[in-house]
mmCIF file of C-alpha atoms in Angstrom:
data_model
loop_
_atom_site.group_PDB
_atom_site.id
_atom_site.type_symbol
_atom_site.label_atom_id
_atom_site.label_comp_id
_atom_site.label_asym_id
_atom_site.label_seq_id
_atom_site.Cartn_x
_atom_site.Cartn_y
_atom_site.Cartn_z
ATOM 1 C CA UNK A 1363 -17.009 -13.660 29.490
ATOM 2 C CA UNK A 1364 -19.788 -14.030 26.280
ATOM 3 C CA UNK A 1365 -19.153 -16.680 24.704
ATOM 4 C CA UNK A 1366 -17.554 -14.192 21.551
ATOM 5 C CA UNK A 1367 -15.025 -12.980 23.781
ATOM 6 C CA UNK A 1368 -14.223 -16.556 25.259
ATOM 7 C CA UNK A 1369 -13.747 -18.149 21.503
ATOM 8 C CA UNK A 1370 -11.161 -14.574 20.725
ATOM 9 C CA UNK A 1371 -9.457 -15.010 23.411
ATOM 10 C CA UNK A 1372 -8.664 -18.811 22.614
ATOM 11 C CA UNK A 1373 -7.261 -17.751 19.135
ATOM 12 C CA UNK A 1374 -5.528 -14.870 20.789
ATOM 13 C CA UNK A 1375 -3.528 -17.285 23.188
ATOM 14 C CA UNK A 1376 -3.200 -19.806 20.227
ATOM 15 C CA UNK A 1377 -1.238 -17.434 17.926
ATOM 16 C CA UNK A 1378 0.758 -16.193 20.794
ATOM 17 C CA UNK A 1379 2.310 -19.920 20.848
ATOM 18 C CA UNK A 1380 1.922 -20.459 17.173
ATOM 19 C CA UNK A 1381 6.176 -19.155 16.449
ATOM 20 C CA UNK A 1382 5.522 -18.526 12.881
ATOM 21 C CA UNK A 1383 2.397 -16.590 13.446
ATOM 22 C CA UNK A 1384 4.498 -14.352 16.172
ATOM 23 C CA UNK A 1385 7.656 -14.247 13.530
ATOM 24 C CA UNK A 1386 5.805 -12.912 11.142
ATOM 25 C CA UNK A 1387 3.810 -10.359 12.612
ATOM 26 C CA UNK A 1388 7.320 -9.204 14.798
ATOM 27 C CA UNK A 1389 9.135 -8.990 11.328
ATOM 28 C CA UNK A 1390 6.176 -7.255 9.053
ATOM 29 C CA UNK A 1391 6.097 -4.930 12.196
ATOM 30 C CA UNK A 1392 9.996 -4.265 11.573
ATOM 31 C CA UNK A 1393 9.427 -4.082 8.110
ATOM 32 C CA UNK A 1394 6.973 -1.238 8.632
ATOM 33 C CA UNK A 1395 9.497 0.749 10.684
ATOM 34 C CA UNK A 1396 12.295 0.220 8.162
ATOM 35 C CA UNK A 1397 9.975 1.346 5.377
ATOM 36 C CA UNK A 1398 8.432 4.466 7.098
ATOM 37 C CA UNK A 1399 12.567 5.425 7.587
ATOM 38 C CA UNK A 1400 13.310 4.476 4.093
ATOM 39 C CA UNK A 1401 10.523 6.536 2.958
ATOM 40 C CA UNK A 1402 11.430 9.536 4.667
ATOM 41 C CA UNK A 1403 15.506 9.136 3.777
ATOM 42 C CA UNK A 1404 14.079 8.883 -0.327
ATOM 43 C CA UNK A 1405 11.552 11.877 0.334
ATOM 44 C CA UNK A 1406 15.190 13.663 1.970
ATOM 45 C CA UNK A 1407 16.943 13.121 -1.096
ATOM 46 C CA UNK A 1408 14.789 13.857 -3.423
ATOM 47 C CA UNK A 1409 14.259 16.973 -2.194
ATOM 48 C CA UNK A 1410 17.748 18.155 -2.085
ATOM 49 C CA UNK A 1411 18.376 16.741 -5.700
ATOM 50 C CA UNK A 1412 15.098 18.689 -6.500
ATOM 51 C CA UNK A 1413 16.312 22.093 -4.959
ATOM 52 C CA UNK A 1414 19.945 21.486 -6.271
ATOM 53 C CA UNK A 1415 18.413 21.243 -10.136
ATOM 54 C CA UNK A 1416 15.763 23.674 -9.825
ATOM 55 C CA UNK A 1417 18.676 26.362 -8.467
ATOM 56 C CA UNK A 1418 20.462 25.447 -11.043
ATOM 57 C CA UNK A 1419 17.804 26.283 -14.390
ATOM 58 C CA UNK A 1420 17.104 28.829 -12.492
ATOM 59 C CA UNK A 1421 20.523 30.252 -12.507
ATOM 60 C CA UNK A 1422 20.267 29.223 -16.042
ATOM 61 C CA UNK A 1423 17.304 31.353 -17.355
ATOM 62 C CA UNK A 1424 18.278 34.285 -15.338
ATOM 63 C CA UNK A 1425 21.659 34.492 -16.531
ATOM 64 C CA UNK A 1426 20.578 34.662 -20.499
ATOM 65 C CA UNK A 1427 21.886 37.861 -22.208
ATOM 66 C CA UNK A 1428 19.779 40.892 -22.854
ATOM 67 C CA UNK A 1429 16.969 39.567 -25.767
ATOM 68 C CA UNK A 1430 12.913 39.797 -26.992
ATOM 69 C CA UNK A 1431 10.983 38.496 -24.145
ATOM 70 C CA UNK A 1432 9.289 35.999 -26.975
ATOM 71 C CA UNK A 1433 13.153 34.398 -27.792
ATOM 72 C CA UNK A 1434 13.101 34.148 -23.986
ATOM 73 C CA UNK A 1435 10.045 32.196 -23.665
ATOM 74 C CA UNK A 1436 11.098 29.855 -26.528
ATOM 75 C CA UNK A 1437 14.403 29.930 -24.636
ATOM 76 C CA UNK A 1438 12.448 27.323 -22.261
ATOM 77 C CA UNK A 1439 12.699 26.573 -18.126
ATOM 78 C CA UNK A 1440 12.471 23.523 -15.849
ATOM 79 C CA UNK A 1441 10.172 23.071 -12.893
ATOM 80 C CA UNK A 1442 9.941 20.645 -10.593
ATOM 81 C CA UNK A 1443 6.757 19.474 -8.690
ATOM 82 C CA UNK A 1444 7.347 18.925 -4.956
ATOM 83 C CA UNK A 1445 5.190 15.820 -3.475
ATOM 84 C CA UNK A 1446 2.898 16.538 -0.724
ATOM 85 C CA UNK A 1447 3.728 15.407 2.855
ATOM 86 C CA UNK A 1448 1.505 12.270 2.711
ATOM 87 C CA UNK A 1449 3.664 10.939 -0.286
ATOM 88 C CA UNK A 1450 5.947 9.980 1.782
ATOM 89 C CA UNK A 1451 3.806 7.471 3.103
ATOM 90 C CA UNK A 1452 1.950 6.834 -0.347
ATOM 91 C CA UNK A 1453 3.716 8.622 -3.383
ATOM 92 C CA UNK A 1454 1.166 7.168 -5.791
ATOM 93 C CA UNK A 1455 1.815 7.146 -9.234
ATOM 94 C CA UNK A 1456 4.824 9.533 -8.995
ATOM 95 C CA UNK A 1457 6.954 6.828 -9.905
ATOM 96 C CA UNK A 1458 5.672 6.774 -13.368
ATOM 97 C CA UNK A 1459 4.404 10.155 -14.337
ATOM 98 C CA UNK A 1460 7.563 12.200 -12.998
ATOM 99 C CA UNK A 1461 8.385 15.275 -11.009
ATOM 100 C CA UNK A 1462 9.625 18.055 -13.787
ATOM 101 C CA UNK A 1463 8.472 19.537 -16.615
ATOM 102 C CA UNK A 1464 10.219 21.962 -19.162
ATOM 103 C CA UNK A 1465 8.038 24.974 -19.972
ATOM 104 C CA UNK A 1466 8.500 26.167 -23.300
ATOM 105 C CA UNK A 1467 6.531 29.043 -25.781
ATOM 106 C CA UNK A 1468 3.787 27.459 -28.327
ATOM 107 C CA UNK A 1469 4.709 23.439 -26.732
ATOM 108 C CA UNK A 1470 3.243 21.011 -24.212
ATOM 109 C CA UNK A 1471 5.480 19.157 -23.314
ATOM 110 C CA UNK A 1472 5.133 15.857 -20.945
ATOM 111 C CA UNK A 1473 5.891 15.294 -17.101
ATOM 112 C CA UNK A 1474 9.574 13.888 -16.929
ATOM 113 C CA UNK A 1475 12.398 11.852 -14.853
ATOM 114 C CA UNK A 1476 10.036 9.183 -12.993
ATOM 115 C CA UNK A 1477 11.500 6.958 -11.147
ATOM 116 C CA UNK A 1478 10.430 3.542 -13.046
ATOM 117 C CA UNK A 1479 12.094 5.199 -16.003
ATOM 118 C CA UNK A 1480 15.311 5.489 -15.177
ATOM 119 C CA UNK A 1481 15.529 2.381 -12.558
ATOM 120 C CA UNK A 1482 14.996 -1.627 -13.088
ATOM 121 C CA UNK A 1483 11.762 -3.368 -13.914
ATOM 122 C CA UNK A 1484 11.921 -4.260 -10.026
ATOM 123 C CA UNK A 1485 10.993 -0.784 -9.105
ATOM 124 C CA UNK A 1486 7.418 -1.232 -11.033
ATOM 125 C CA UNK A 1487 6.462 -3.756 -8.429
ATOM 126 C CA UNK A 1488 6.657 -1.276 -5.964
ATOM 127 C CA UNK A 1489 8.979 0.729 -3.620
ATOM 128 C CA UNK A 1490 9.704 0.247 0.088
ATOM 129 C CA UNK A 1491 6.482 1.937 1.693
ATOM 130 C CA UNK A 1492 4.397 1.953 4.461
ATOM 131 C CA UNK A 1493 1.594 2.018 2.017
ATOM 132 C CA UNK A 1494 3.635 -1.464 0.525
ATOM 133 C CA UNK A 1495 3.206 -3.185 3.492
ATOM 134 C CA UNK A 1496 -0.137 -2.266 4.160
ATOM 135 C CA UNK A 1497 -1.561 -3.164 0.559
ATOM 136 C CA UNK A 1498 0.775 -6.402 -0.281
ATOM 137 C CA UNK A 1499 2.607 -8.159 3.282
ATOM 138 C CA UNK A 1500 0.259 -7.397 5.801
ATOM 139 C CA UNK A 1501 -2.841 -9.503 4.070
ATOM 140 C CA UNK A 1502 -0.341 -11.988 3.244
ATOM 141 C CA UNK A 1503 0.581 -12.207 7.266
ATOM 142 C CA UNK A 1504 -2.900 -12.380 8.134
ATOM 143 C CA UNK A 1505 -3.238 -15.188 5.130
ATOM 144 C CA UNK A 1506 -0.727 -17.227 6.942
ATOM 145 C CA UNK A 1507 -2.152 -16.543 10.637
ATOM 146 C CA UNK A 1508 -5.564 -17.258 10.630
ATOM 147 C CA UNK A 1509 -6.481 -19.547 7.214
ATOM 148 C CA UNK A 1510 -7.085 -22.314 10.277
ATOM 149 C CA UNK A 1511 -8.317 -20.746 12.308
ATOM 150 C CA UNK A 1512 -11.607 -23.061 11.364
ATOM 151 C CA UNK A 1513 -10.735 -25.909 9.688
ATOM 152 C CA UNK A 1514 -7.796 -26.972 11.801
ATOM 153 C CA UNK A 1515 -10.449 -27.170 14.582
ATOM 154 C CA UNK A 1516 -12.375 -29.390 12.209
ATOM 155 C CA UNK A 1517 -9.646 -31.457 11.403
ATOM 156 C CA UNK A 1518 -8.500 -31.839 14.924
ATOM 157 C CA UNK A 1519 -12.131 -32.545 15.845
ATOM 158 C CA UNK A 1520 -12.500 -29.580 18.906
ATOM 159 C CA UNK A 1521 -15.268 -27.907 16.573
ATOM 160 C CA UNK A 1522 -17.822 -30.426 16.656
ATOM 161 C CA UNK A 1523 -16.857 -30.170 20.613
ATOM 162 C CA UNK A 1524 -17.385 -26.623 20.736
ATOM 163 C CA UNK A 1525 -20.702 -26.923 19.084
ATOM 164 C CA UNK A 1526 -22.096 -29.590 21.256
ATOM 165 C CA UNK A 1527 -21.200 -27.825 24.157
ATOM 166 C CA UNK A 1528 -23.859 -25.165 23.160
ATOM 167 C CA UNK A 1529 -21.456 -22.765 21.835
ATOM 168 C CA UNK A 1530 -23.448 -20.943 18.337
ATOM 169 C CA UNK A 1531 -22.035 -20.944 15.090
ATOM 170 C CA UNK A 1532 -22.302 -17.248 14.653
ATOM 171 C CA UNK A 1533 -20.609 -16.967 18.303
ATOM 172 C CA UNK A 1534 -18.051 -19.196 17.054
ATOM 173 C CA UNK A 1535 -17.235 -16.532 13.584
ATOM 174 C CA UNK A 1536 -17.964 -13.738 15.671
ATOM 175 C CA UNK A 1537 -14.587 -14.530 17.955
ATOM 176 C CA UNK A 1538 -12.093 -15.637 15.379
ATOM 177 C CA UNK A 1539 -13.280 -12.644 12.947
ATOM 178 C CA UNK A 1540 -12.380 -10.560 16.195
ATOM 179 C CA UNK A 1541 -9.195 -12.570 17.061
ATOM 180 C CA UNK A 1542 -7.786 -11.936 13.247
ATOM 181 C CA UNK A 1543 -9.031 -8.145 13.495
ATOM 182 C CA UNK A 1544 -7.664 -7.513 16.156
ATOM 183 C CA UNK A 1545 -4.085 -8.940 14.186
ATOM 184 C CA UNK A 1546 -5.595 -6.708 11.410
ATOM 185 C CA UNK A 1547 -5.293 -3.789 14.034
ATOM 186 C CA UNK A 1548 -1.272 -4.751 15.214
ATOM 187 C CA UNK A 1549 -0.306 -5.008 11.359
ATOM 188 C CA UNK A 1550 -1.769 -1.713 10.817
ATOM 189 C CA UNK A 1551 -0.851 0.338 13.842
ATOM 190 C CA UNK A 1552 2.886 1.551 12.513
ATOM 191 C CA UNK A 1553 1.222 2.968 9.276
ATOM 192 C CA UNK A 1554 -1.775 4.719 11.443
ATOM 193 C CA UNK A 1555 1.098 6.376 13.349
ATOM 194 C CA UNK A 1556 3.192 7.164 10.668
ATOM 195 C CA UNK A 1557 0.326 9.027 9.642
ATOM 196 C CA UNK A 1558 -0.183 10.620 12.420
ATOM 197 C CA UNK A 1559 3.225 11.364 12.617
ATOM 198 C CA UNK A 1560 3.053 13.084 9.310
ATOM 199 C CA UNK A 1561 -0.312 15.130 10.220
ATOM 200 C CA UNK A 1562 1.565 16.653 13.566
ATOM 201 C CA UNK A 1563 5.444 17.184 12.481
ATOM 202 C CA UNK A 1564 5.029 17.733 8.669
ATOM 203 C CA UNK A 1565 2.012 19.494 7.954
ATOM 204 C CA UNK A 1566 0.281 16.799 6.170
ATOM 205 C CA UNK A 1567 -3.407 17.527 6.156
ATOM 206 C CA UNK A 1568 -5.079 15.792 8.755
ATOM 207 C CA UNK A 1569 -8.697 14.990 6.388
ATOM 208 C CA UNK A 1570 -6.998 13.334 3.822
ATOM 209 C CA UNK A 1571 -4.623 11.281 6.354
ATOM 210 C CA UNK A 1572 -7.742 10.270 8.011
ATOM 211 C CA UNK A 1573 -9.518 8.749 4.747
ATOM 212 C CA UNK A 1574 -6.164 7.228 3.969
ATOM 213 C CA UNK A 1575 -6.445 5.147 7.674
ATOM 214 C CA UNK A 1576 -10.163 4.761 7.402
ATOM 215 C CA UNK A 1577 -9.403 3.114 3.513
ATOM 216 C CA UNK A 1578 -6.701 0.838 5.103
ATOM 217 C CA UNK A 1579 -8.493 0.132 8.348
ATOM 218 C CA UNK A 1580 -11.218 -0.879 5.617
ATOM 219 C CA UNK A 1581 -8.990 -2.771 3.392
ATOM 220 C CA UNK A 1582 -7.571 -5.166 6.100
ATOM 221 C CA UNK A 1583 -10.785 -5.586 7.496
ATOM 222 C CA UNK A 1584 -12.086 -7.182 4.535
ATOM 223 C CA UNK A 1585 -9.307 -9.642 4.263
ATOM 224 C CA UNK A 1586 -9.984 -10.534 8.053
ATOM 225 C CA UNK A 1587 -13.676 -11.643 7.031
ATOM 226 C CA UNK A 1588 -12.152 -13.440 3.696
ATOM 227 C CA UNK A 1589 -9.452 -15.502 5.687
ATOM 228 C CA UNK A 1590 -12.330 -16.690 7.873
ATOM 229 C CA UNK A 1591 -14.920 -17.250 5.584
ATOM 230 C CA UNK A 1592 -12.412 -18.895 3.463
ATOM 231 C CA UNK A 1593 -10.925 -21.146 6.569
ATOM 232 C CA UNK A 1594 -15.051 -22.148 7.269
ATOM 233 C CA UNK A 1595 -15.523 -22.925 3.936
ATOM 234 C CA UNK A 1596 -12.278 -25.535 3.413
ATOM 235 C CA UNK A 1597 -12.275 -28.899 4.061
ATOM 236 C CA UNK A 1598 -8.484 -28.856 4.289
ATOM 237 C CA UNK A 1599 -5.867 -26.836 6.131
ATOM 238 C CA UNK A 1600 -3.993 -26.835 3.014
ATOM 239 C CA UNK A 1601 -6.992 -26.031 0.832
ATOM 240 C CA UNK A 1602 -7.397 -23.020 2.290
ATOM 241 C CA UNK A 1603 -4.146 -21.929 2.559
ATOM 242 C CA UNK A 1604 -3.789 -22.334 -1.651
ATOM 243 C CA UNK A 1605 -7.114 -20.560 -2.151
ATOM 244 C CA UNK A 1606 -6.642 -17.754 -0.033
ATOM 245 C CA UNK A 1607 -2.765 -17.656 -1.379
ATOM 246 C CA UNK A 1608 -4.285 -17.510 -5.005
ATOM 247 C CA UNK A 1609 -6.635 -14.923 -3.697
ATOM 248 C CA UNK A 1610 -4.292 -12.611 -2.763
ATOM 249 C CA UNK A 1611 -1.977 -13.247 -5.748
ATOM 250 C CA UNK A 1612 -4.324 -12.234 -7.789
ATOM 251 C CA UNK A 1613 -6.153 -9.302 -5.737
ATOM 252 C CA UNK A 1614 -2.817 -7.434 -4.408
ATOM 253 C CA UNK A 1615 -0.441 -8.589 -7.765
ATOM 254 C CA UNK A 1616 -1.793 -9.875 -11.306
ATOM 255 C CA UNK A 1617 -4.968 -7.548 -11.122
ATOM 256 C CA UNK A 1618 -3.497 -4.103 -10.444
ATOM 257 C CA UNK A 1619 -0.605 -4.857 -12.943
ATOM 258 C CA UNK A 1620 -3.259 -6.074 -15.580
ATOM 259 C CA UNK A 1621 -5.978 -4.039 -15.325
ATOM 260 C CA UNK A 1622 -4.315 -1.274 -16.373
ATOM 261 C CA UNK A 1623 -3.277 -2.694 -19.452
ATOM 262 C CA UNK A 1624 -6.135 -4.030 -20.584
ATOM 263 C CA UNK A 1625 -7.870 -0.660 -20.055
ATOM 264 C CA UNK A 1626 -5.256 1.123 -22.375
ATOM 265 C CA UNK A 1627 -5.992 -1.452 -24.856
ATOM 266 C CA UNK A 1628 -9.584 -1.132 -24.810
ATOM 267 C CA UNK A 1629 -9.847 2.813 -23.938
ATOM 268 C CA UNK A 1630 -6.216 3.460 -25.534
ATOM 269 C CA UNK A 1631 -5.116 7.615 -25.285
ATOM 270 C CA UNK A 1632 -4.016 9.691 -27.821
ATOM 271 C CA UNK A 1633 -0.572 9.958 -28.144
ATOM 272 C CA UNK A 1634 2.021 12.632 -27.882
ATOM 273 C CA UNK A 1635 2.065 13.571 -32.193
ATOM 274 C CA UNK A 1636 -2.004 12.626 -32.073
ATOM 275 C CA UNK A 1637 -2.308 15.548 -29.345
ATOM 276 C CA UNK A 1638 0.067 17.826 -30.979
ATOM 277 C CA UNK A 1639 -0.985 17.281 -34.661
ATOM 278 C CA UNK A 1640 -5.320 18.057 -33.097
#
């Protein structure tokens, strides 16, 4: 067995003996399952509501009395957009853009009925979906699992002993990174299974699903590398944890919600009135 494999095995055994790490990973896996089931139930409920509203709109439009076609155009008609199958995994900006539009002659209306506009401010944080678990919660679990992979051994003195026995620094880094990548793969497994199920059973396109899977795999791999790097450079376990938590709060929560406001202020888009006048 190579030195990298021995380091990886030793770290995996340490993770398995760490009750906090085991509980965090198990809870994240269960939450991923709940997120997928909740997302599917939400999608089915929205589909039923959308079909009912579309039928009512069609009935009202078809029930018009005989009139000139131009007046029929001005009467208008509601249409509803059907989200793609992969929206059950990651709905994207649907909660902000809405899913229906009122068509009428000589007017360009905007989409309506976004979930955020009809819900509390908590909806702006993100719905419980497999994508939310992978984007927000999985990196947090990786931080708690791996923030001490280097610094704890340095504090205990075992890191110096391992290096004195001939273990190279790059072998140590590679082994610990491999162990954390295995933990990341375990956290991402429910999301991958969800994508496979959406492609096989729901008719989702395979290529976008593959791109999504590769993107999230790369995202978690970057987080694993960052955790190992910070743990190797930090002086204390507390410092490593605080630094990683600050980084997570900025990257996963703060930046995605602040940057759009800065962009909107720097490059304001025309308002509805300005567009109509133009």
